[in-house]
Structures are given as C-alpha cells and as structure tokens.
CSV table of C-alpha atoms in Angstrom, one decimal:
chain,number,residue,atom,x,y,z
A,1,MET,CA,-64.2,71.2,-114.0
A,2,GLU,CA,-66.8,72.1,-116.6
A,3,PHE,CA,-70.4,71.2,-115.9
A,4,ARG,CA,-70.9,69.5,-119.3
A,5,GLN,CA,-68.3,66.9,-118.3
A,6,LEU,CA,-70.3,65.7,-115.2
A,7,PRO,CA,-72.4,63.0,-117.0
A,8,LEU,CA,-69.3,61.1,-118.1
A,9,LEU,CA,-67.6,61.5,-114.7
A,10,LEU,CA,-70.7,60.2,-112.9
A,11,LEU,CA,-70.9,57.3,-115.2
A,12,LEU,CA,-67.2,56.4,-114.5
A,13,ILE,CA,-67.8,56.7,-110.7
A,14,SER,CA,-70.8,54.4,-111.1
A,15,ASN,CA,-68.7,51.8,-113.0
A,16,ILE,CA,-66.1,51.8,-110.2
A,17,HIS,CA,-68.6,51.4,-107.4
A,18,SER,CA,-70.4,48.6,-109.2
A,19,GLY,CA,-67.4,46.3,-108.8
A,20,HIS,CA,-68.1,44.7,-112.1
A,21,THR,CA,-66.0,46.8,-114.4
A,22,GLU,CA,-64.1,43.9,-115.7
A,23,GLU,CA,-67.2,42.0,-116.7
A,24,ARG,CA,-68.7,44.8,-118.8
A,25,PRO,CA,-67.9,44.8,-122.5
A,26,LYS,CA,-65.9,47.8,-123.8
A,27,PRO,CA,-67.4,49.4,-127.0
A,28,ASN,CA,-65.4,50.4,-130.0
A,29,VAL,CA,-66.0,53.6,-131.9
A,30,THR,CA,-65.2,53.8,-135.6
A,31,ILE,CA,-65.3,56.8,-138.0
A,32,LYS,CA,-65.9,56.5,-141.7
A,33,PRO,CA,-64.6,57.4,-144.2
A,34,ASP,CA,-61.6,58.8,-142.1
A,35,HIS,CA,-60.7,60.4,-138.8
A,36,HIS,CA,-59.5,63.5,-140.8
A,37,VAL,CA,-62.2,64.9,-143.1
A,38,PHE,CA,-63.0,68.1,-144.9
A,39,ARG,CA,-65.8,70.5,-144.3
A,40,GLY,CA,-68.9,69.3,-146.3
A,41,ASP,CA,-68.0,65.6,-146.3
A,42,SER,CA,-70.4,63.0,-145.1
A,43,VAL,CA,-69.1,61.3,-141.9
A,44,THR,CA,-70.5,58.3,-140.0
A,45,LEU,CA,-69.8,57.4,-136.3
A,46,ARG,CA,-70.5,53.8,-135.2
A,47,CYS,CA,-70.5,52.2,-131.7
A,48,ASP,CA,-70.0,48.5,-131.6
A,49,ILE,CA,-70.5,46.5,-128.4
A,50,TYR,CA,-69.7,42.8,-128.4
A,51,ASP,CA,-71.5,40.7,-125.7
A,52,GLU,CA,-73.0,37.3,-126.4
A,53,GLY,CA,-75.6,37.7,-123.7
A,54,VAL,CA,-77.1,40.9,-125.0
A,55,THR,CA,-79.0,41.2,-128.3
A,56,SER,CA,-80.1,44.8,-128.2
A,57,TRP,CA,-78.5,48.0,-126.9
A,58,ARG,CA,-79.5,51.6,-126.4
A,59,TYR,CA,-76.5,53.7,-127.1
A,60,ASN,CA,-75.2,56.9,-125.4
A,61,TRP,CA,-72.8,59.2,-127.3
A,62,TYR,CA,-70.3,61.6,-125.7
A,63,LYS,CA,-68.4,64.5,-127.2
A,64,ASP,CA,-65.4,66.0,-125.4
A,65,GLY,CA,-66.5,64.3,-122.2
A,66,SER,CA,-70.1,65.6,-122.2
A,67,THR,CA,-73.4,64.0,-123.2
A,68,SER,CA,-74.0,64.4,-126.9
A,69,VAL,CA,-77.3,65.4,-128.5
A,70,PHE,CA,-77.1,62.3,-130.7
A,71,SER,CA,-80.0,59.8,-130.9
A,72,ASP,CA,-79.7,56.5,-129.0
A,73,ARG,CA,-78.9,54.7,-132.3
A,74,GLN,CA,-75.7,52.7,-133.0
A,75,GLU,CA,-74.7,55.0,-135.9
A,76,HIS,CA,-74.8,58.7,-136.3
A,77,THR,CA,-74.2,60.4,-139.7
A,78,PHE,CA,-73.2,64.0,-140.4
A,79,SER,CA,-74.5,64.5,-143.9
A,80,SER,CA,-72.3,67.7,-144.3
A,81,VAL,CA,-69.8,68.0,-141.5
A,82,THR,CA,-68.6,71.4,-140.2
A,83,GLU,CA,-65.7,72.5,-138.0
A,84,SER,CA,-68.0,72.6,-135.0
A,85,ASP,CA,-68.5,68.8,-135.3
A,86,ALA,CA,-64.8,68.2,-134.7
A,87,GLY,CA,-63.9,66.7,-131.3
A,88,LYS,CA,-63.3,63.5,-129.2
A,89,TYR,CA,-66.1,61.0,-129.3
A,90,SER,CA,-66.9,58.0,-127.1
A,91,CYS,CA,-69.9,55.8,-126.4
A,92,ASN,CA,-71.4,53.3,-124.0
A,93,GLY,CA,-74.5,51.1,-124.1
A,94,THR,CA,-77.4,50.0,-121.9
A,95,GLU,CA,-79.3,46.8,-122.5
A,96,THR,CA,-82.7,47.5,-124.1
A,97,GLU,CA,-84.6,44.7,-122.3
A,98,GLY,CA,-82.4,44.2,-119.2
A,99,SER,CA,-80.1,45.8,-116.8
A,100,ARG,CA,-76.7,45.2,-118.2
A,101,ARG,CA,-74.5,48.2,-119.2
A,102,SER,CA,-71.2,48.5,-121.0
A,103,ASN,CA,-68.1,50.4,-120.1
A,104,ILE,CA,-67.1,53.6,-121.8
A,105,SER,CA,-65.2,53.3,-125.1
A,106,ASP,CA,-61.9,54.9,-125.7
A,107,GLU,CA,-62.2,58.4,-127.2
A,108,VAL,CA,-61.8,58.7,-131.0
A,109,THR,CA,-60.8,62.1,-132.5
A,110,LEU,CA,-62.7,63.6,-135.5
A,111,THR,CA,-60.7,66.3,-137.2
A,112,VAL,CA,-62.5,68.7,-139.6
A,113,SER,CA,-60.5,71.1,-141.8
A,114,VAL,CA,-61.3,73.5,-144.6
A,115,PRO,CA,-60.2,72.0,-147.9
A,116,ARG,CA,-57.4,74.0,-149.6
A,117,ALA,CA,-56.3,73.2,-153.1
A,118,VAL,CA,-52.6,74.0,-153.9
A,119,LEU,CA,-51.5,74.4,-157.5
A,120,SER,CA,-47.7,74.0,-158.2
A,121,VAL,CA,-45.6,73.5,-161.4
A,122,SER,CA,-42.8,71.2,-162.3
A,123,PRO,CA,-40.0,71.7,-163.2
A,124,GLN,CA,-40.7,75.5,-163.1
A,125,LYS,CA,-42.8,78.2,-164.6
A,126,TRP,CA,-40.2,79.7,-166.9
A,127,LEU,CA,-40.2,77.8,-170.2
A,128,THR,CA,-38.7,77.9,-173.7
A,129,GLU,CA,-40.8,76.7,-176.6
A,130,GLY,CA,-40.7,72.9,-176.7
A,131,ASP,CA,-40.1,72.4,-173.0
A,132,PRO,CA,-42.2,69.9,-171.1
A,133,VAL,CA,-44.2,71.1,-168.0
A,134,THR,CA,-46.6,69.6,-165.5
A,135,LEU,CA,-49.2,71.4,-163.4
A,136,ILE,CA,-49.9,69.6,-160.1
A,137,CYS,CA,-53.0,70.1,-158.0
A,138,GLU,CA,-53.3,68.7,-154.5
A,139,VAL,CA,-55.8,69.1,-151.6
A,140,ASN,CA,-54.1,69.6,-148.2
A,141,GLY,CA,-51.3,67.3,-149.4
A,142,SER,CA,-53.6,64.4,-150.5
A,143,SER,CA,-55.6,63.9,-153.7
A,144,THR,CA,-57.6,60.9,-152.5
A,145,GLY,CA,-61.1,60.8,-153.8
A,146,TRP,CA,-60.9,64.2,-155.6
A,147,THR,CA,-61.6,65.0,-159.2
A,148,PHE,CA,-59.8,68.0,-160.8
A,149,SER,CA,-60.7,70.5,-163.5
A,150,TRP,CA,-58.4,73.0,-165.2
A,151,PHE,CA,-58.9,76.6,-166.1
A,152,THR,CA,-57.1,79.6,-167.5
A,153,VAL,CA,-57.7,83.0,-165.8
A,154,THR,CA,-58.9,85.8,-168.1
A,155,ASP,CA,-58.1,89.3,-166.9
A,156,PRO,CA,-56.2,88.3,-163.8
A,157,GLY,CA,-56.8,90.5,-160.8
A,158,ILE,CA,-59.8,92.2,-162.5
A,159,GLY,CA,-62.7,89.9,-161.6
A,160,ASN,CA,-60.7,86.7,-162.3
A,161,HIS,CA,-62.9,85.0,-164.8
A,162,TYR,CA,-62.1,81.3,-165.4
A,163,GLU,CA,-62.2,79.6,-168.7
A,164,LEU,CA,-62.3,75.8,-168.7
A,165,LEU,CA,-59.6,74.2,-170.8
A,166,SER,CA,-60.8,72.2,-173.8
A,167,ASP,CA,-58.8,69.2,-172.7
A,168,SER,CA,-59.3,69.7,-169.0
A,169,SER,CA,-60.5,66.1,-168.5
A,170,ARG,CA,-57.1,64.6,-169.2
A,171,GLY,CA,-55.9,66.2,-165.9
A,172,ALA,CA,-58.8,64.8,-163.8
A,173,GLY,CA,-56.3,62.8,-161.7
A,174,GLY,CA,-54.5,65.9,-160.4
A,175,LYS,CA,-51.8,66.4,-163.0
A,176,TYR,CA,-52.0,68.3,-166.2
A,177,THR,CA,-49.0,67.7,-168.5
A,178,VAL,CA,-47.9,69.6,-171.6
A,179,SER,CA,-45.2,67.6,-173.4
A,180,SER,CA,-44.1,70.4,-175.6
A,181,ALA,CA,-45.0,74.0,-174.6
A,182,ASP,CA,-45.6,76.7,-177.2
A,183,LEU,CA,-46.4,80.4,-176.9
A,184,ASN,CA,-50.1,79.7,-176.6
A,185,HIS,CA,-49.5,78.0,-173.2
A,186,THR,CA,-48.4,81.3,-171.7
A,187,GLY,CA,-51.1,82.3,-169.1
A,188,VAL,CA,-52.4,82.1,-165.6
A,189,TYR,CA,-53.9,78.7,-164.5
A,190,VAL,CA,-56.2,77.5,-161.8
A,191,CYS,CA,-57.5,74.1,-160.8
A,192,ARG,CA,-60.7,73.1,-159.1
A,193,ALA,CA,-61.0,70.1,-156.8
A,194,GLU,CA,-64.4,68.4,-156.3
A,195,ARG,CA,-65.5,65.6,-154.0
A,196,ASP,CA,-69.0,64.8,-153.0
A,197,LYS,CA,-70.7,68.1,-152.3
A,198,THR,CA,-67.4,70.0,-151.9
A,199,ALA,CA,-65.7,72.1,-154.5
A,200,VAL,CA,-62.6,74.3,-154.0
A,201,TYR,CA,-60.4,76.4,-156.2
A,202,SER,CA,-56.7,76.6,-156.0
A,203,ASN,CA,-54.2,79.5,-156.0
A,204,THR,CA,-53.3,81.0,-159.4
A,205,GLN,CA,-50.2,79.7,-161.2
A,206,PRO,CA,-48.6,81.5,-164.1
A,207,LEU,CA,-46.7,79.9,-167.0
A,208,TRP,CA,-44.3,81.9,-169.1
A,209,VAL,CA,-43.2,80.5,-172.5
A,210,THR,CA,-40.4,82.3,-174.4
A,211,GLY,CA,-40.1,81.9,-178.2
A,212,VAL,CA,-36.9,80.8,-179.7
A,213,SER,CA,-36.9,83.7,-182.2
A,214,PRO,CA,-39.4,86.4,-181.0
A,215,PRO,CA,-40.3,89.2,-183.4
A,216,VAL,CA,-39.7,91.9,-180.7
A,217,SER,CA,-37.2,92.4,-177.9
A,218,LEU,CA,-37.9,93.8,-174.5
A,219,ILE,CA,-35.0,96.0,-173.6
A,220,ILE,CA,-34.6,96.8,-169.9
A,221,SER,CA,-32.4,99.6,-168.6
A,222,PRO,CA,-30.6,99.0,-166.3
A,223,SER,CA,-30.1,95.7,-168.0
A,224,ARG,CA,-30.7,93.2,-165.1
A,225,THR,CA,-33.7,91.4,-163.6
A,226,GLN,CA,-33.3,92.7,-160.0
A,227,HIS,CA,-33.4,96.4,-159.1
A,228,PHE,CA,-33.1,98.7,-156.2
A,229,THR,CA,-36.0,100.7,-154.9
A,230,SER,CA,-36.5,104.4,-155.7
A,231,VAL,CA,-34.7,104.2,-159.1
A,232,SER,CA,-35.8,104.8,-162.6
A,233,LEU,CA,-36.5,101.8,-164.8
A,234,SER,CA,-37.0,101.8,-168.6
A,235,LEU,CA,-38.7,99.0,-170.5
A,236,SER,CA,-38.8,99.2,-174.3
A,237,CYS,CA,-40.3,97.0,-177.0
A,238,GLU,CA,-38.0,97.1,-180.0
A,239,ASN,CA,-38.6,95.6,-183.4
A,240,GLN,CA,-36.0,95.7,-186.2
A,241,SER,CA,-38.6,96.9,-188.7
A,242,ASN,CA,-41.2,98.8,-186.7
A,243,SER,CA,-41.6,99.3,-182.9
A,244,ASP,CA,-45.1,101.0,-183.2
A,245,GLY,CA,-48.1,99.2,-181.8
A,246,TRP,CA,-46.4,97.4,-178.9
A,247,THR,CA,-47.5,97.8,-175.3
A,248,VAL,CA,-45.6,96.9,-172.1
A,249,ARG,CA,-47.8,94.9,-169.7
A,250,ARG,CA,-47.2,93.2,-166.4
A,251,TYR,CA,-48.5,90.6,-164.0
A,252,THR,CA,-47.6,91.5,-160.5
A,253,ASP,CA,-46.9,89.2,-157.5
A,254,SER,CA,-50.2,90.3,-156.1
A,255,GLY,CA,-52.0,88.8,-159.1
A,256,ARG,CA,-52.9,91.9,-161.0
A,257,LEU,CA,-52.7,92.3,-164.8
A,258,GLU,CA,-51.8,95.9,-165.7
A,259,ASP,CA,-51.0,98.1,-168.7
A,260,CYS,CA,-48.1,100.6,-168.4
A,261,SER,CA,-50.3,103.3,-170.0
A,262,SER,CA,-53.5,102.7,-168.0
A,263,LEU,CA,-52.3,103.0,-164.4
A,264,ARG,CA,-50.1,105.2,-162.3
A,265,TRP,CA,-47.2,102.8,-161.9
A,266,GLY,CA,-45.6,103.9,-165.2
A,267,SER,CA,-45.8,106.2,-168.2
A,268,GLN,CA,-45.6,105.0,-171.8
A,269,THR,CA,-44.2,106.9,-174.7
A,270,GLY,CA,-44.4,105.0,-178.0
A,271,SER,CA,-43.3,101.5,-177.1
A,272,THR,CA,-41.2,102.6,-174.1
A,273,CYS,CA,-42.5,102.3,-170.5
A,274,THR,CA,-40.8,104.2,-167.8
A,275,ILE,CA,-41.1,103.6,-164.0
A,276,ARG,CA,-39.8,106.8,-162.4
A,277,ALA,CA,-39.3,105.5,-158.8
A,278,THR,CA,-39.4,101.7,-158.3
A,279,VAL,CA,-41.1,100.1,-155.3
A,280,PRO,CA,-41.3,96.5,-154.1
A,281,SER,CA,-44.9,96.2,-155.5
A,282,ASP,CA,-43.4,96.6,-159.0
A,283,THR,CA,-42.1,93.1,-158.7
A,284,GLY,CA,-43.7,90.8,-161.4
A,285,VAL,CA,-43.5,89.6,-164.9
A,286,TYR,CA,-43.3,92.1,-167.8
A,287,TRP,CA,-43.7,91.6,-171.5
A,288,CYS,CA,-44.4,93.1,-174.9
A,289,GLN,CA,-47.9,92.8,-176.3
A,290,SER,CA,-49.0,93.5,-179.8
A,291,GLU,CA,-52.2,95.3,-180.8
A,292,SER,CA,-53.7,91.9,-181.8
A,293,GLY,CA,-52.9,90.4,-178.3
A,294,GLU,CA,-49.8,88.4,-179.1
A,295,THR,CA,-47.3,88.4,-176.2
A,296,TYR,CA,-43.5,88.0,-176.3
A,297,GLN,CA,-40.4,88.4,-174.2
A,298,HIS,CA,-41.7,87.6,-170.7
A,299,VAL,CA,-39.2,88.9,-168.1
A,300,ASN,CA,-39.3,88.5,-164.4
A,301,ILE,CA,-38.4,91.8,-162.6
A,302,THR,CA,-37.8,92.0,-158.8
A,303,VAL,CA,-37.6,95.2,-156.9
A,304,HIS,CA,-35.8,94.7,-153.6
A,305,ILE,CA,-34.8,97.0,-150.7
A,306,GLY,CA,-31.5,95.3,-149.9
A,307,VAL,CA,-28.9,93.2,-151.7
A,308,ILE,CA,-29.6,92.4,-155.4
A,309,LEU,CA,-28.1,90.0,-157.9
A,310,GLU,CA,-27.0,91.3,-161.3
A,311,SER,CA,-28.0,88.6,-163.8
A,312,PRO,CA,-28.9,88.6,-167.6
A,313,VAL,CA,-32.4,89.7,-168.5
A,314,HIS,CA,-32.9,87.1,-171.3
A,315,PRO,CA,-31.9,83.5,-171.7
A,316,VAL,CA,-28.1,82.8,-172.2
A,317,THR,CA,-27.0,81.0,-175.3
A,318,GLU,CA,-25.1,77.7,-174.9
A,319,GLY,CA,-21.4,78.3,-175.3
A,320,ASP,CA,-21.5,81.9,-174.1
A,321,ASN,CA,-20.0,83.2,-170.8
A,322,LEU,CA,-22.3,84.1,-167.8
A,323,THR,CA,-21.2,86.8,-165.3
A,324,LEU,CA,-23.0,87.4,-162.0
A,325,ARG,CA,-22.4,90.2,-159.6
A,326,CYS,CA,-23.8,91.2,-156.2
A,327,PHE,CA,-24.8,94.8,-155.3
A,328,TYR,CA,-25.9,96.8,-152.2
A,329,PRO,CA,-27.2,100.3,-152.6
A,330,TYR,CA,-26.1,101.8,-149.3
A,331,ILE,CA,-22.4,101.6,-149.8
A,332,SER,CA,-19.9,103.1,-152.3
A,333,PRO,CA,-19.0,101.4,-154.5
A,334,PRO,CA,-22.1,99.2,-154.4
A,335,LYS,CA,-20.4,96.0,-155.6
A,336,LEU,CA,-20.0,93.4,-152.9
A,337,ARG,CA,-17.6,90.5,-152.3
A,338,ALA,CA,-20.2,87.8,-151.7
A,339,ASP,CA,-21.0,84.1,-151.9
A,340,PHE,CA,-23.0,82.9,-154.9
A,341,TYR,CA,-25.6,80.1,-154.8
A,342,LYS,CA,-27.4,77.9,-157.4
A,343,ASP,CA,-30.6,76.2,-156.3
A,344,GLY,CA,-29.7,76.9,-152.7
A,345,SER,CA,-26.2,75.3,-152.9
A,346,LEU,CA,-23.0,77.3,-152.5
A,347,ILE,CA,-21.0,77.3,-155.8
A,348,GLN,CA,-18.5,80.1,-155.2
A,349,SER,CA,-17.3,82.0,-152.1
A,350,GLN,CA,-16.2,85.6,-151.5
A,351,THR,CA,-15.8,87.0,-155.0
A,352,THR,CA,-16.9,90.3,-156.5
A,353,GLU,CA,-18.1,88.5,-159.7
A,354,MET,CA,-18.8,84.9,-160.6
A,355,ILE,CA,-18.0,83.9,-164.2
A,356,ILE,CA,-19.2,80.7,-165.8
A,357,PRO,CA,-17.4,80.1,-169.1
A,358,THR,CA,-19.1,78.1,-171.8
A,359,VAL,CA,-22.6,77.9,-170.4
A,360,SER,CA,-24.5,74.6,-171.0
A,361,LYS,CA,-28.1,73.6,-170.3
A,362,SER,CA,-27.0,72.1,-166.9
A,363,HIS,CA,-26.4,75.7,-165.7
A,364,GLU,CA,-30.1,76.5,-165.7
A,365,GLY,CA,-31.4,77.2,-162.3
A,366,PHE,CA,-32.2,79.8,-159.5
A,367,TYR,CA,-29.2,81.9,-158.6
A,368,SER,CA,-28.7,84.3,-155.6
A,369,CYS,CA,-25.8,86.0,-153.7
A,370,LYS,CA,-25.2,86.5,-150.0
A,371,HIS,CA,-23.1,88.8,-148.0
A,372,PRO,CA,-22.5,88.1,-144.3
A,373,GLU,CA,-23.3,91.6,-143.1
A,374,THR,CA,-25.7,93.1,-145.7
A,375,GLY,CA,-27.9,90.0,-146.3
A,376,GLU,CA,-29.0,87.9,-149.2
A,377,SER,CA,-30.5,88.7,-152.6
A,378,PRO,CA,-33.7,87.3,-154.0
A,379,LYS,CA,-33.4,84.3,-156.3
A,380,SER,CA,-33.4,84.8,-160.1
A,381,TRP,CA,-34.1,82.1,-162.7
A,382,ILE,CA,-31.4,81.9,-165.4
A,383,SER,CA,-32.5,80.1,-168.6
A,384,VAL,CA,-30.1,78.6,-171.2
A,385,ARG,CA,-31.2,78.2,-174.8
A,386,GLY,CA,-29.7,76.0,-177.5
A,387,CYS,CA,-27.1,77.4,-180.0
A,388,HIS,CA,-28.6,78.5,-183.3
A,389,SER,CA,-25.6,80.2,-184.9
A,390,ASP,CA,-25.9,82.7,-187.8
A,391,SER,CA,-23.4,80.7,-189.8
A,392,GLN,CA,-25.8,77.7,-189.9
A,393,ILE,CA,-28.5,80.0,-191.2
A,394,SER,CA,-26.2,81.5,-193.8
A,395,VAL,CA,-25.1,78.1,-195.1
A,396,LEU,CA,-28.7,77.0,-195.5
A,397,HIS,CA,-29.5,80.3,-197.2
A,398,ILE,CA,-26.6,79.8,-199.7
A,399,LEU,CA,-27.6,76.2,-200.4
A,400,SER,CA,-31.2,77.1,-201.0
A,401,SER,CA,-30.2,80.0,-203.3
A,402,ALA,CA,-27.8,77.7,-205.3
A,403,LEU,CA,-30.5,75.1,-205.7
A,404,ALA,CA,-33.0,77.7,-206.9
A,405,ALA,CA,-30.4,79.0,-209.5
A,406,CYS,CA,-29.5,75.6,-210.8
A,407,PRO,CA,-32.1,75.3,-213.6
A,408,TYR,CA,-31.0,78.7,-214.9
A,409,LEU,CA,-27.4,77.6,-215.0
A,410,ILE,CA,-28.2,74.4,-216.8
A,411,VAL,CA,-30.2,76.2,-219.4
A,412,THR,CA,-27.4,78.8,-220.0
A,413,VAL,CA,-24.8,76.1,-220.5
A,414,VAL,CA,-27.0,74.2,-222.9
A,415,LEU,CA,-27.6,77.3,-225.0
A,416,ILE,CA,-23.9,78.1,-225.1
A,417,TYR,CA,-23.1,74.6,-226.2
A,418,LYS,CA,-25.6,74.6,-229.0
A,419,CYS,CA,-24.5,78.0,-230.2
A,420,CYS,CA,-20.8,76.9,-230.4
A,421,LYS,CA,-21.8,73.7,-232.2
A,422,MET,CA,-23.6,75.6,-234.9
A,423,ARG,CA,-20.4,77.6,-235.5
A,424,GLY,CA,-18.5,74.3,-235.9
A,425,LYS,CA,-16.6,74.4,-232.7
A,426,THR,CA,-17.1,73.5,-229.1
A,427,PRO,CA,-15.6,75.2,-226.1
A,428,GLU,CA,-12.5,73.6,-224.7
C-alpha cells in the first residue's frame, strides 16, 4: 500500500471504531462545469455536507486516496486545469466549533484531456463548380461552448501561414457552408476553436473544385489515378492554343505544396512533368497552374505497392460508359479477377473488368477492388458531370448567327423589291 493513502485509511478505521458511522452525514462532491474538461479550463470542486445540527464545517480534501494540498474551504477552483489535476476526489468535514465529523464522500473522477480540433468535410472534398459543401469543425467530438474561426492555408507545408476568411464569422457555430462552390474555393482550410483561455487549431482539410470547361487539360500517362511503385509517370498541361506558361504542382498527403521543377521528385520540360520512379510519397493532388496563379484540373494520384484500381482520371460525363479494372504488378498478365466495391459495398464479384453503361450522377462515389489473395486497392473517387453536348452548343451558335444576320437579310429584300418596282414589275 502506498504511504500517501494512509490518511484516508486511518480515517476510515476511525469511523468504524467510533460506532457512529450511520449517524454521521455523508458529503457530496460536485464538479463544475463538467467531470470531463480540457486543459486550460476553469474547474471548481465543491463539498456539501447536510446536517441540521452543524452550522460550520472545516473541510478536508483527498485526491486518489491521499490528503490533498487544498485549503480547508468548501470549494476549490483550478483557474487553469492541467493533466496533473486529473484524478479521483473525495472530502469529509469536521465541525468548526464542536466535535462532530462527517463520513467520507464517494469519489468523483475529474478527467482532463488535451483539446483536439478535428476538421472534416461533407459530402466530400472533390467538387465540381456549383456543388454545395460544408466544412465541419469539432473538438473531441463535442462543440459545446466553443467558438470557431476559419482560415485558408497559404504555402501549405512551408511555414503554414493562415489567412482569416473574410466571412469567417458565419461559421462561428462549427459549420462553414458554401452553397455553390466555384474555382476560388479551391484551397487548404483550417479551423480554430476557442473557449475561455484555450485556443486550438485543427488538422488541414483541402477542397478541390473542378471547372466545367477548364482552359487546360492535365494529361496523365498511364491514364489512371492509381499507379504502381517504381514506374515512370508523365503529367502534361495541354491547351488547344498554347501550352506554354503552365506548371504542374502538387499537394502531397504529408501536407506539402511542391512544384515539379523546384524539387527532386520530378523534372519539368515545357509543360510536361515526369516522375521517373514513383514512390508512395508521390501520393497527392496534382494540377496545372498558370503564370498568374490560376489552378485547373485537380487530379488525385495514388502510388501503391500492391493492388491498384484502374479508373478514369477526369470526371465521367452522364450517359457515357464507365469501365473499371483491377491490377497487381507481381503477376503476368497483371489484370486480376476481383470483387469491385462502391462506398464500401460489394457491387460486382469475380470479374476482370466492371462496366457501368449509361453513367448517371448516382454513380458518383469511392470505388475499390479486392482480390482474396493479393489484397485490396486504395479507394478512388469517381465524379460524374452533367451532359453538355456539342450539338446543343452548335444549335445555339447557329441561332445566334441567324439572328445577327437578320437585319442584313431584311435590308437586302427591301432593296430588291424597290428595284423591281421601279422597273414596273415585282418578283413572283
């Protein structure tokens, strides 16, 4: 038995030998604001003893079975609680002007934890222009009493400077909602939770918004989002008119923002970036960036040692077919007969390729494949965009051209009519 527990034990023995245990009042310990608090919070312990015959008590406090260093007052307040203050507390009382004593109260546990803000996104971080999205910030699973601020991260991974959003206050309750995302909402976000004297920052959370008609295309070869290790990977920014001035950049899973040309992970020639031998740390989001800082065509790339899923790099258009395959690099041929999953649910068993004809918006989700012997692939998000056919654009172009030409047609007809009339005849 530990020496520090002897005072409480001796007090219990004394209570038993006195023979008056049942006549003594039993105190009640309360903790405010809560039994579970965060480091830095203000916490008050209170010992209440109810006995009609006693008007004044001198209080004794115990922590984890030993005499505490508290004063002899009824309440004790930690102005800024720390993890060392956590423990099981109890109390008893002695009459100030008399000989009566109380029993020992039941122990009450005070738990002190380090606050941790967790930032998540709903429905998901991959967006198309016009999609709604909500950033959600919580502290250890509960947002009670906390006020939240919202920031974007400038130069992620290089100092991580935070810039307060101009409309941050509308997310003070813990949710920051964008009803219709546009390209400017692409970025890395952070929330800050504050309560009393405590402030804590969350993890970083990226949002990637893809334009409906981007001015440049990010061409990836091999054309898939998941790749084996130790293979060559080419990423090229291609523009119909001019591909000069575009740079490939990436944001890795480790939270670093990197240029292809500035670091050793790749080499850039013109607007093409080449990774000569892929490694798992190449996993991240890649995009094309113009000289003026505009970003387009964000693509998630995963480098995996084992099984990979072959899925399209860019969003699939409604009405098109979608084909998925499963590959493993250590067999020949590498194509597997596997099970395919969407959002964790099995959708097709034991097939070398899964074909979804006439894709619709309901087919959006996270897809993966699994083989009973070689393992499971990472998940890839497949986005579906609305159909904007070229025929619709052509019809609009023809109509607009016809309307523009109408005044000239009318003037021509009037002139011909007048000319014929002057000659004494009209066209039949």
